[in-house]
Short mmCIF file of the C-alpha atoms (twelve columns), coordinates in Angstrom:
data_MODEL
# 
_entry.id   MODEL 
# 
loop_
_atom_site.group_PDB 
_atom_site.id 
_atom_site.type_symbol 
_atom_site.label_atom_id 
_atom_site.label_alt_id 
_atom_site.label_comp_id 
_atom_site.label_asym_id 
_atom_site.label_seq_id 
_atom_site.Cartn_x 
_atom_site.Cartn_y 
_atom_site.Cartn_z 
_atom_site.pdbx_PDB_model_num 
ATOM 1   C CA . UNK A 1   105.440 191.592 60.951 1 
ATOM 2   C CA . UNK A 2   103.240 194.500 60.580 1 
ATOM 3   C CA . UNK A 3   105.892 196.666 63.066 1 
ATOM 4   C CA . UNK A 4   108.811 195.615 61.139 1 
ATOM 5   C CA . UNK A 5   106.997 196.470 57.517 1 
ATOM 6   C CA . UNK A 6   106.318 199.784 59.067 1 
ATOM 7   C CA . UNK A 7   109.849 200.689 60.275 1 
ATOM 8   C CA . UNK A 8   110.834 199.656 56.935 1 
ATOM 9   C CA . UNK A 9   108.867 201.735 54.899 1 
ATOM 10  C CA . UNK A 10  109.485 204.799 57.729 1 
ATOM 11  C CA . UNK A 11  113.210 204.167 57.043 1 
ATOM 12  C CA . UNK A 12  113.064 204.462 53.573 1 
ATOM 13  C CA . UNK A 13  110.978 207.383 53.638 1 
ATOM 14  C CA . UNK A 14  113.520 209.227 55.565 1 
ATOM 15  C CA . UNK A 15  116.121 208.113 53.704 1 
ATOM 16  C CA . UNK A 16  114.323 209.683 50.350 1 
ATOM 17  C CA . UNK A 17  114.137 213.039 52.189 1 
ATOM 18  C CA . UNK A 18  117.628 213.254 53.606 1 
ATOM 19  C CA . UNK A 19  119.113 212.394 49.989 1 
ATOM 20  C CA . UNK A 20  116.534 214.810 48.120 1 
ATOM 21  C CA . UNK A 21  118.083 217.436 45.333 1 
ATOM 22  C CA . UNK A 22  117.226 220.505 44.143 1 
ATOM 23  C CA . UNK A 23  116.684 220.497 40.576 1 
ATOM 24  C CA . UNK A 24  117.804 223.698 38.393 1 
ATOM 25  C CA . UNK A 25  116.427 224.022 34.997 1 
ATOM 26  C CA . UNK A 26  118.692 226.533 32.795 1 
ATOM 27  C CA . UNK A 27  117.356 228.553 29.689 1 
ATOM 28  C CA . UNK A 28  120.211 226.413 27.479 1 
ATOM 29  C CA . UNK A 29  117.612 223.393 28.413 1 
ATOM 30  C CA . UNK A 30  120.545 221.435 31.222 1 
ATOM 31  C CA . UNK A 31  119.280 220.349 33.808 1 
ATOM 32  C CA . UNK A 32  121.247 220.185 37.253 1 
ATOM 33  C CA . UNK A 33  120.825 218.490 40.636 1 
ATOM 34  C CA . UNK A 34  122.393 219.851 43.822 1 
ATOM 35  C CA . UNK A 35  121.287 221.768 46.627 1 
ATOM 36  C CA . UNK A 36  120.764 225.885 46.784 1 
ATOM 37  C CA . UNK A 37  122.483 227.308 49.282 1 
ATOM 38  C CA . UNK A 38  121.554 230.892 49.024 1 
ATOM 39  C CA . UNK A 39  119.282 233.215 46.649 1 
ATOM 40  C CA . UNK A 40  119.305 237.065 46.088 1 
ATOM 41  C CA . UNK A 41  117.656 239.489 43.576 1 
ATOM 42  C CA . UNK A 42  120.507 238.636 41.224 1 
ATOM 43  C CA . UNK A 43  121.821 235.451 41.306 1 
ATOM 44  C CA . UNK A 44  121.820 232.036 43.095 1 
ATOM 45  C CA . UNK A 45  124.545 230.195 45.342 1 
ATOM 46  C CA . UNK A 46  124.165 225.944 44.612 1 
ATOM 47  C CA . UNK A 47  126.351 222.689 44.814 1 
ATOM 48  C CA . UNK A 48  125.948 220.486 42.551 1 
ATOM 49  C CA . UNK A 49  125.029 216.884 43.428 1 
ATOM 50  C CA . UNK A 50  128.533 214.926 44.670 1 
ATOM 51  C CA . UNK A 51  130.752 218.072 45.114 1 
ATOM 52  C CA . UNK A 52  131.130 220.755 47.730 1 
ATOM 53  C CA . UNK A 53  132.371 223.342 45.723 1 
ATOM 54  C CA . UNK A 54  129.569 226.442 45.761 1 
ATOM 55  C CA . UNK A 55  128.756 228.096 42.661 1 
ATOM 56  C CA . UNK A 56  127.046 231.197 41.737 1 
ATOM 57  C CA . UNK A 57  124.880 231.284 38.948 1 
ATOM 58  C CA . UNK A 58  123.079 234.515 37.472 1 
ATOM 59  C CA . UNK A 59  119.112 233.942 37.489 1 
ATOM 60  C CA . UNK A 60  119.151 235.203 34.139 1 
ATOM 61  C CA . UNK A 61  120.712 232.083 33.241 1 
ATOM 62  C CA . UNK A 62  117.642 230.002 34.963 1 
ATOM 63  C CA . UNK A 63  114.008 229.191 34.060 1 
ATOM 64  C CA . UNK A 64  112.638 227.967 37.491 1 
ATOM 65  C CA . UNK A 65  114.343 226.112 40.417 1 
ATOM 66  C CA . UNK A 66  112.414 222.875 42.047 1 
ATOM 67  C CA . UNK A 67  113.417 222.751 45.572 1 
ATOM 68  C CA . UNK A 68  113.136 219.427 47.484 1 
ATOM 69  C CA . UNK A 69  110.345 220.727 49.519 1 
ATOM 70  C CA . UNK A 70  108.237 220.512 45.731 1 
ATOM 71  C CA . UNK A 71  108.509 224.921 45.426 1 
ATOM 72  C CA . UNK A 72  108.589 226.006 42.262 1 
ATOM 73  C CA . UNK A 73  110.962 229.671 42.088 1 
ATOM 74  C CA . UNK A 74  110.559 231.321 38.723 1 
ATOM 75  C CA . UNK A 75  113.244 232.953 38.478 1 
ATOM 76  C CA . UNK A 76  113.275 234.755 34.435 1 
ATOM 77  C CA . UNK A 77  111.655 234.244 31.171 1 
ATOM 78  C CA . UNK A 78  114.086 233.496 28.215 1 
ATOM 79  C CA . UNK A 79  114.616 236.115 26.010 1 
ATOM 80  C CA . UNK A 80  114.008 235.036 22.326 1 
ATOM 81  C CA . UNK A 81  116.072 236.662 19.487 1 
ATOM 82  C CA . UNK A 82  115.270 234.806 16.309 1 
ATOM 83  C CA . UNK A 83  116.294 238.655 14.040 1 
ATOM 84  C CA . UNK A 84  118.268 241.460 14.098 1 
ATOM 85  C CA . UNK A 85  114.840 242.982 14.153 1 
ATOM 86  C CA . UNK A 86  114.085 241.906 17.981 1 
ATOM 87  C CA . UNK A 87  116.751 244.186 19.295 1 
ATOM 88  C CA . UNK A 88  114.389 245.996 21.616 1 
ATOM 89  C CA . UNK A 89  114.040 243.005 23.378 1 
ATOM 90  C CA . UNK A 90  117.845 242.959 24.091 1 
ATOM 91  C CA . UNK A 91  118.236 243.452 27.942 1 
ATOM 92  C CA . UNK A 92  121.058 245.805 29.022 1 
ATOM 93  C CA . UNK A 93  122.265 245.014 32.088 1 
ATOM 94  C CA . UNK A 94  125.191 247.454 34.478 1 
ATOM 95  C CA . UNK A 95  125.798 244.742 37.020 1 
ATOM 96  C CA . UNK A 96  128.205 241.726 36.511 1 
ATOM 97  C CA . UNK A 97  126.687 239.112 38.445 1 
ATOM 98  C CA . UNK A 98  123.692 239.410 36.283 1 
ATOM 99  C CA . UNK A 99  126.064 237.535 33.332 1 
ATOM 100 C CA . UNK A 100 127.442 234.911 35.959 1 
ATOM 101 C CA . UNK A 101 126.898 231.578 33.723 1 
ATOM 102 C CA . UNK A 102 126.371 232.988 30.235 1 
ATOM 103 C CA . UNK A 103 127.920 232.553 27.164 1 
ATOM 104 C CA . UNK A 104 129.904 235.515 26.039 1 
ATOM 105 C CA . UNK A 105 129.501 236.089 22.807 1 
ATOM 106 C CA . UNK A 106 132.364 239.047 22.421 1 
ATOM 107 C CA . UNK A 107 132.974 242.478 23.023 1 
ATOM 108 C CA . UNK A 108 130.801 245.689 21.299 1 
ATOM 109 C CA . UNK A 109 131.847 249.051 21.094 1 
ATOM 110 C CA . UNK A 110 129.749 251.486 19.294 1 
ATOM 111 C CA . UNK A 111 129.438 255.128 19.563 1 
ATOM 112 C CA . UNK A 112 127.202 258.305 17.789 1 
ATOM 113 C CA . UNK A 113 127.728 261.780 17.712 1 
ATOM 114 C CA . UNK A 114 125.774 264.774 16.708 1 
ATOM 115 C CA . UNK A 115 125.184 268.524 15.638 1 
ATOM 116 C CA . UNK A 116 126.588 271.337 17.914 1 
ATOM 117 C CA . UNK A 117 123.004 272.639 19.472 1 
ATOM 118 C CA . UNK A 118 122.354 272.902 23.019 1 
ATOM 119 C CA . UNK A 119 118.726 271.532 22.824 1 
ATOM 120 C CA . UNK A 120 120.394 268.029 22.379 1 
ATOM 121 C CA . UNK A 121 121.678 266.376 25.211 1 
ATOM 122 C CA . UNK A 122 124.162 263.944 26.338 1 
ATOM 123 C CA . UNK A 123 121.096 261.690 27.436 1 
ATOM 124 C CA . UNK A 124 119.883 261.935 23.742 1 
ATOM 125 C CA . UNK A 125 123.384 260.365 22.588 1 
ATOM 126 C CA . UNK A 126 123.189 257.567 25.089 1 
ATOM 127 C CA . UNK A 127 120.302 256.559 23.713 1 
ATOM 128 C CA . UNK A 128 121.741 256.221 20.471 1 
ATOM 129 C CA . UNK A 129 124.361 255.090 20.892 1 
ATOM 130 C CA . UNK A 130 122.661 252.087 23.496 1 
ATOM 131 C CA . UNK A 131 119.967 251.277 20.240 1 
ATOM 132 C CA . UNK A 132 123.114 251.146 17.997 1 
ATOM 133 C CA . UNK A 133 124.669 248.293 21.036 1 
ATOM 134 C CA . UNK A 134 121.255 246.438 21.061 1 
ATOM 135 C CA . UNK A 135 120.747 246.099 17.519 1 
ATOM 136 C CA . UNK A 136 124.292 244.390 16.912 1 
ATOM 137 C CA . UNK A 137 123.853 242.470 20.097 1 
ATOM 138 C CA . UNK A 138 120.855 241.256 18.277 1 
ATOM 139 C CA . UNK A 139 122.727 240.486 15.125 1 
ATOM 140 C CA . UNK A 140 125.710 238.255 16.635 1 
ATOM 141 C CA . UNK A 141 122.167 236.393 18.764 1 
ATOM 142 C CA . UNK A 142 122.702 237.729 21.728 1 
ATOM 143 C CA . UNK A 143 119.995 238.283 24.207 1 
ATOM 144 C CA . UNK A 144 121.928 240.362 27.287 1 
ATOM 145 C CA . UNK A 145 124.496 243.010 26.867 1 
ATOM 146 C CA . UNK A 146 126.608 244.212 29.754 1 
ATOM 147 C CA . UNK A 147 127.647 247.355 29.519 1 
ATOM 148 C CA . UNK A 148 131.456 247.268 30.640 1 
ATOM 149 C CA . UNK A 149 131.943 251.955 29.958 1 
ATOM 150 C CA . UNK A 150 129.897 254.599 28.997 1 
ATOM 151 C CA . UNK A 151 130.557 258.304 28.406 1 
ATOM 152 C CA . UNK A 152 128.480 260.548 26.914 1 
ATOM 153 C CA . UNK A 153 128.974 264.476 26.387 1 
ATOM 154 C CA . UNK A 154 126.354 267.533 25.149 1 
ATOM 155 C CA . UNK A 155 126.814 269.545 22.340 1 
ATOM 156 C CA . UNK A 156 127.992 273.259 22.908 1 
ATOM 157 C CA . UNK A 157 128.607 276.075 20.701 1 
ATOM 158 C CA . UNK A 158 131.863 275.024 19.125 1 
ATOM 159 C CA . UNK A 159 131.686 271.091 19.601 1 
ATOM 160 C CA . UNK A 160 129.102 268.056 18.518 1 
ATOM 161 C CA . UNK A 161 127.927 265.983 21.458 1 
ATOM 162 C CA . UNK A 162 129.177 262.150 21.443 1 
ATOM 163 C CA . UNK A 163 128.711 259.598 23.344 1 
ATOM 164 C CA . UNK A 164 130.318 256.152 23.124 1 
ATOM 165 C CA . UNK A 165 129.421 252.829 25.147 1 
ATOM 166 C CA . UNK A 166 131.161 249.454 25.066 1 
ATOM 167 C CA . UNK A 167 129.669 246.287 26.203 1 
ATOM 168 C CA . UNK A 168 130.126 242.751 26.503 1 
ATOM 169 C CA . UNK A 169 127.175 240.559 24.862 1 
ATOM 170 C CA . UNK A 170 125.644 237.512 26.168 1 
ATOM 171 C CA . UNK A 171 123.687 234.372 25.221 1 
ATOM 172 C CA . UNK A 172 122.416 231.135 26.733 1 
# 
């Protein structure tokens, strides 16, 4: 009696391992069970519970992954934009796969320009032009912006620099 209450429990035990998820936990507060299948610096490769279809997901869209071993991976904090004041908080990101699973909130082109003097440079026109891109991403609520062109030129003797910028903006 004691054997076959033993094998039992061992056979349910194994059973509850074999059939054990990984739970992802995204910054839109879902919650979804399948099984990671690869990580890198960006994103993550999972299945969901049920399918075999592998999807990539950007870890900028996830809090924290559980896996079935009981690890806890962190993978970002959520970026909170509550004004148009918090646009330095805005993260601009080059790289597509950083976006994989976010809401798109719509396309942003801004640009500055300047006076004709050599001491300013192109760099200095970015950087206005990138505050001008994070304070409207912060407007429309977005909390990523990926920055789809950028060109930027220095002012000379005869001509103002400019630079212009166009990005894509993202939320949860």
């Amino acid at each position: 009696m004691k054997k076959r209450l033993l094998i039992i429990s061992l056979m349910s035990m194994i059973s509850l391992f074999a059939f054990s998820q990984d739970k992802l936990y995204f910054h839109n507060g879902k919650i979804a069970e399948g099984k990671v299948i690869e990580t890198s610096d960006i994103f993550i490769k999972f299945i969901y519970k049920g399918e075999d279809i592998v999807n990539t997901m950007s870890r900028n869209a996830l809090e924290k992954v559980e896996l079935a071993s009981g690890r806890v991976m962190e993978l970002s904090q959520k970026i909170i934009i509550e004004s148009p004041y918090d646009y330095d908080k805005v993260r601009v990101v080059y790289d597509k796969n950083e976006v994989l699973g976010l809401k798109s909130l719509g396309q942003i082109e801004k640009h500055s320009s300047g006076t004709w003097s050599f001491s300013i440079t192109a760099g200095h026109f970015s950087e206005k032009t990138l505050k001008k891109i994070r304070k409207e991403a912060a407007k429309r609520g977005g909390c990523i912006v990926l920055i789809l062109s950028s060109q930027s030129k220095s002012g000379t003797l005869f001509s103002a620099g400019h630079a212009s910028m166009t990005g894509e903006i993202y939320t949860y």
